[in-house]
């Protein structure tokens, strides 16, 4: 079974703090993704990574950065957290082999910025 | 432009009723994939099915079935004899080969199954 884990299920931070969200997958997938999910807005892509040390901006990258130093780990960084970054953050991974298109998601991190 | 529309925001049914969740998509690509995911209250998106654009066969998995019709650009999901555990938000998604990294998600349909 594909396993995608995220470092925290719930997180409370203060405005201005630097926040790290970690995602780890155990299936040797090349691609990894970070989304945020907000009521009424659905899932929006923040950043994705084709492979190690490769990253591309998604639809809403402002205020975020990412790091992919190892294939299994993809980190989302909020350089200076703001209240409008309160959201559910979902990580996903996907293999590029065999035409596989399926993204597998982690359990999500609910972030509250006070 | 690529788009996925789930027009039903919320559906409530009584246990054991059948329910169909609609998904309509738009793409100009001839090769694409369609997906359904379930998001229970715990928050994790659980993969249910993937269908590629060349395979229009309907699929049945237990109480779940999917009807893919290219002629109407629809990929509908039916739950037969619904159960309380089916209560969740269901997302339909499109992945077209012209933007292979990107999923286009619908806004989701919240299904409430009442005992």
Short mmCIF file of C-alpha atoms in Angstrom, two decimals:
data_model
loop_
_atom_site.label_atom_id
_atom_site.label_comp_id
_atom_site.label_asym_id
_atom_site.label_seq_id
_atom_site.Cartn_x
_atom_site.Cartn_y
_atom_site.Cartn_z
CA UNK A 1 0.00 0.00 0.00
CA UNK A 2 1.10 3.53 -0.74
CA UNK A 3 1.81 5.48 2.39
CA UNK A 4 2.01 9.25 2.57
CA UNK A 5 2.52 10.72 6.01
CA UNK A 6 2.48 14.28 7.24
CA UNK A 7 4.34 15.44 10.31
CA UNK A 8 1.37 16.91 12.16
CA UNK A 9 -2.40 16.52 12.02
CA UNK A 10 -3.02 19.78 13.87
CA UNK A 11 -0.77 22.78 14.28
CA UNK A 12 -1.27 26.14 15.98
CA UNK A 13 1.19 28.94 15.23
CA UNK A 14 1.45 32.66 15.81
CA UNK A 15 1.55 35.32 13.12
CA UNK A 16 5.09 35.87 11.90
CA UNK A 17 6.40 32.46 12.90
CA UNK A 18 8.26 30.28 10.43
CA UNK A 19 6.32 27.06 9.88
CA UNK A 20 7.55 23.77 8.45
CA UNK A 21 5.16 21.13 7.19
CA UNK A 22 6.77 17.81 6.37
CA UNK A 23 5.57 15.12 4.02
CA UNK A 24 7.10 11.69 3.55
CA UNK A 25 6.15 8.98 1.07
CA UNK A 26 7.42 5.43 1.07
CA UNK A 27 6.73 4.38 -2.52
CA UNK A 28 9.71 5.90 -4.32
CA UNK A 29 7.41 8.28 -6.20
CA UNK A 30 9.05 10.94 -8.33
CA UNK A 31 6.35 13.59 -8.08
CA UNK A 32 5.16 15.26 -4.91
CA UNK A 33 2.58 18.01 -4.36
CA UNK A 34 1.35 20.44 -1.76
CA UNK A 35 -2.26 21.65 -1.79
CA UNK A 36 -4.33 23.76 0.48
CA UNK A 37 -8.02 23.18 0.94
CA UNK A 38 -10.45 25.90 1.97
CA UNK A 39 -14.24 25.81 2.21
CA UNK A 40 -15.84 26.83 -1.05
CA UNK A 41 -12.51 26.97 -2.87
CA UNK A 42 -11.72 23.28 -3.14
CA UNK A 43 -8.13 22.10 -3.48
CA UNK A 44 -5.56 24.52 -4.80
CA UNK A 45 -2.04 23.58 -5.80
CA UNK A 46 0.71 25.49 -3.98
CA UNK A 47 3.89 23.82 -5.25
CA UNK A 48 4.92 20.56 -6.80
CA UNK A 49 8.16 18.74 -7.38
CA UNK A 50 9.00 16.54 -10.34
CA UNK A 51 11.94 14.96 -8.61
CA UNK A 52 14.67 15.60 -6.07
CA UNK A 53 15.76 19.26 -5.93
CA UNK A 54 13.19 20.16 -8.60
CA UNK A 55 10.26 22.39 -7.83
CA UNK A 56 7.61 24.29 -9.72
CA UNK A 57 5.11 26.88 -8.59
CA UNK A 58 1.49 25.90 -8.60
CA UNK A 59 -1.50 28.19 -8.62
CA UNK A 60 -0.99 29.93 -5.27
CA UNK A 61 2.72 29.93 -4.33
CA UNK A 62 2.82 33.36 -2.69
CA UNK A 63 3.89 33.21 0.91
CA UNK A 64 5.21 29.67 0.61
CA UNK A 65 8.43 27.92 -0.31
CA UNK A 66 9.36 24.25 -0.60
CA UNK A 67 12.33 21.97 -0.24
CA UNK A 68 13.00 18.53 -1.72
CA UNK A 69 16.44 17.32 -0.74
CA UNK A 70 15.51 13.64 -0.66
CA UNK A 71 13.17 11.77 -2.91
CA UNK A 72 10.86 10.65 -0.14
CA UNK A 73 10.48 14.00 1.61
CA UNK A 74 8.81 17.23 0.49
CA UNK A 75 8.65 20.15 2.88
CA UNK A 76 6.37 23.16 2.74
CA UNK A 77 7.64 26.30 4.44
CA UNK A 78 5.66 29.31 5.51
CA UNK A 79 8.37 31.93 5.88
CA UNK A 80 6.25 34.27 8.01
CA UNK A 81 2.87 32.80 8.84
CA UNK A 82 -0.19 34.98 8.44
CA UNK A 83 -3.79 34.45 9.49
CA UNK A 84 -4.89 33.99 5.88
CA UNK A 85 -2.72 30.88 5.75
CA UNK A 86 -5.01 29.16 8.22
CA UNK A 87 -6.12 26.16 6.21
CA UNK A 88 -5.97 22.43 5.65
CA UNK A 89 -2.73 21.42 3.92
CA UNK A 90 -2.60 18.21 1.94
CA UNK A 91 0.46 16.50 0.53
CA UNK A 92 0.32 14.01 -2.33
CA UNK A 93 2.72 11.86 -4.30
CA UNK A 94 2.60 10.14 -7.65
CA UNK A 95 4.67 7.75 -9.69
CA UNK A 96 5.57 8.64 -13.27
CA UNK A 97 6.21 5.05 -14.26
CA UNK A 98 3.85 2.99 -16.34
CA UNK A 99 1.61 5.92 -17.15
CA UNK A 100 0.46 6.08 -13.57
CA UNK A 101 -1.44 9.26 -12.92
CA UNK A 102 -2.91 8.57 -9.54
CA UNK A 103 -2.00 10.93 -6.75
CA UNK A 104 -2.02 9.48 -3.26
CA UNK A 105 -2.71 11.84 -0.42
CA UNK A 106 -1.54 12.14 3.14
CA UNK A 107 -3.89 12.65 6.10
CA UNK A 108 -3.61 16.44 5.99
CA UNK A 109 -2.43 19.09 8.44
CA UNK A 110 -4.95 21.55 9.86
CA UNK A 111 -2.99 24.74 10.49
CA UNK A 112 -4.35 27.56 12.61
CA UNK A 113 -2.44 30.84 12.57
CA UNK A 114 -3.35 33.18 15.42
CA UNK B 1 -9.54 25.31 -20.70
CA UNK B 2 -9.92 22.38 -18.37
CA UNK B 3 -12.65 22.27 -15.82
CA UNK B 4 -14.48 19.89 -13.53
CA UNK B 5 -17.97 20.70 -12.35
CA UNK B 6 -19.71 19.02 -9.44
CA UNK B 7 -22.98 20.87 -9.41
CA UNK B 8 -24.33 19.16 -6.30
CA UNK B 9 -22.92 20.93 -3.28
CA UNK B 10 -24.61 18.76 -0.71
CA UNK B 11 -26.85 15.70 -0.84
CA UNK B 12 -28.71 14.08 2.03
CA UNK B 13 -30.15 10.60 1.80
CA UNK B 14 -31.54 8.08 4.20
CA UNK B 15 -29.58 4.91 4.78
CA UNK B 16 -30.12 2.21 2.14
CA UNK B 17 -31.11 4.68 -0.52
CA UNK B 18 -29.14 4.80 -3.76
CA UNK B 19 -27.40 8.06 -4.58
CA UNK B 20 -25.61 9.38 -7.67
CA UNK B 21 -22.94 12.04 -7.55
CA UNK B 22 -22.51 13.95 -10.78
CA UNK B 23 -19.26 15.02 -12.39
CA UNK B 24 -18.96 16.90 -15.67
CA UNK B 25 -15.58 17.73 -17.14
CA UNK B 26 -14.12 19.85 -19.92
CA UNK B 27 -10.89 19.25 -21.76
CA UNK B 28 -9.61 19.47 -25.31
CA UNK B 29 -7.11 16.70 -24.77
CA UNK B 30 -7.87 13.31 -26.25
CA UNK B 31 -5.90 11.50 -23.57
CA UNK B 32 -6.86 12.18 -19.99
CA UNK B 33 -7.62 10.54 -16.69
CA UNK B 34 -10.58 10.96 -14.39
CA UNK B 35 -10.61 10.20 -10.69
CA UNK B 36 -12.89 10.02 -7.71
CA UNK B 37 -11.69 10.61 -4.17
CA UNK B 38 -13.49 10.32 -0.86
CA UNK B 39 -12.71 12.69 2.00
CA UNK B 40 -14.20 11.49 5.30
CA UNK B 41 -14.34 13.81 8.32
CA UNK B 42 -10.79 12.77 9.27
CA UNK B 43 -9.58 14.75 6.27
CA UNK B 44 -7.53 12.34 4.22
CA UNK B 45 -8.40 12.05 0.54
CA UNK B 46 -8.89 8.39 -0.24
CA UNK B 47 -8.44 7.30 -3.83
CA UNK B 48 -11.47 5.40 -5.17
CA UNK B 49 -11.04 5.00 -8.91
CA UNK B 50 -9.08 6.10 -11.97
CA UNK B 51 -10.42 5.90 -15.49
CA UNK B 52 -8.55 6.78 -18.68
CA UNK B 53 -10.22 8.41 -21.64
CA UNK B 54 -9.97 5.34 -23.83
CA UNK B 55 -11.82 3.08 -21.47
CA UNK B 56 -15.52 3.79 -21.37
CA UNK B 57 -16.47 0.61 -19.61
CA UNK B 58 -18.50 1.12 -16.53
CA UNK B 59 -16.97 -0.11 -13.33
CA UNK B 60 -18.54 -1.72 -10.30
CA UNK B 61 -16.82 -2.28 -7.00
CA UNK B 62 -19.11 -3.60 -4.33
CA UNK B 63 -21.74 -0.94 -3.67
CA UNK B 64 -19.88 1.60 -5.79
CA UNK B 65 -20.28 2.02 -9.52
CA UNK B 66 -19.07 4.54 -12.03
CA UNK B 67 -20.57 5.58 -15.33
CA UNK B 68 -18.19 7.22 -17.80
CA UNK B 69 -19.77 8.78 -20.88
CA UNK B 70 -17.52 10.69 -23.24
CA UNK B 71 -20.48 11.84 -25.30
CA UNK B 72 -21.73 13.92 -22.38
CA UNK B 73 -18.31 14.47 -20.73
CA UNK B 74 -19.57 12.95 -17.54
CA UNK B 75 -18.13 10.56 -14.99
CA UNK B 76 -20.86 9.89 -12.46
CA UNK B 77 -20.55 7.91 -9.26
CA UNK B 78 -23.37 5.85 -7.76
CA UNK B 79 -23.51 4.39 -4.28
CA UNK B 80 -26.05 1.61 -3.93
CA UNK B 81 -27.71 0.97 -0.59
CA UNK B 82 -25.91 3.84 1.09
CA UNK B 83 -24.57 3.51 4.61
CA UNK B 84 -23.74 6.05 7.29
CA UNK B 85 -20.02 5.34 6.71
CA UNK B 86 -20.42 6.70 3.20
CA UNK B 87 -20.92 10.18 4.65
CA UNK B 88 -18.03 12.24 3.29
CA UNK B 89 -17.07 14.82 0.73
CA UNK B 90 -16.47 13.30 -2.68
CA UNK B 91 -14.20 14.90 -5.23
CA UNK B 92 -13.99 14.31 -8.93
CA UNK B 93 -10.70 15.23 -10.63
CA UNK B 94 -9.27 15.45 -14.14
CA UNK B 95 -5.67 15.00 -15.22
CA UNK B 96 -4.95 15.73 -18.87
CA UNK B 97 -1.69 14.85 -20.58
CA UNK B 98 -1.04 18.40 -21.67
CA UNK B 99 -0.51 19.37 -18.05
CA UNK B 100 0.66 16.11 -16.64
CA UNK B 101 1.51 17.36 -13.20
CA UNK B 102 -1.76 18.99 -12.53
CA UNK B 103 -5.09 17.74 -11.31
CA UNK B 104 -8.18 19.83 -11.86
CA UNK B 105 -10.49 19.18 -8.94
CA UNK B 106 -14.17 19.76 -8.71
CA UNK B 107 -15.42 21.63 -5.67
CA UNK B 108 -16.71 18.45 -4.11
CA UNK B 109 -20.10 17.06 -3.11
CA UNK B 110 -20.86 16.58 0.56
CA UNK B 111 -22.89 13.42 1.07
CA UNK B 112 -24.80 12.95 4.30
CA UNK B 113 -26.29 9.55 4.91
CA UNK B 114 -28.81 9.61 7.72
CA UNK B 115 -29.56 6.58 9.85
#
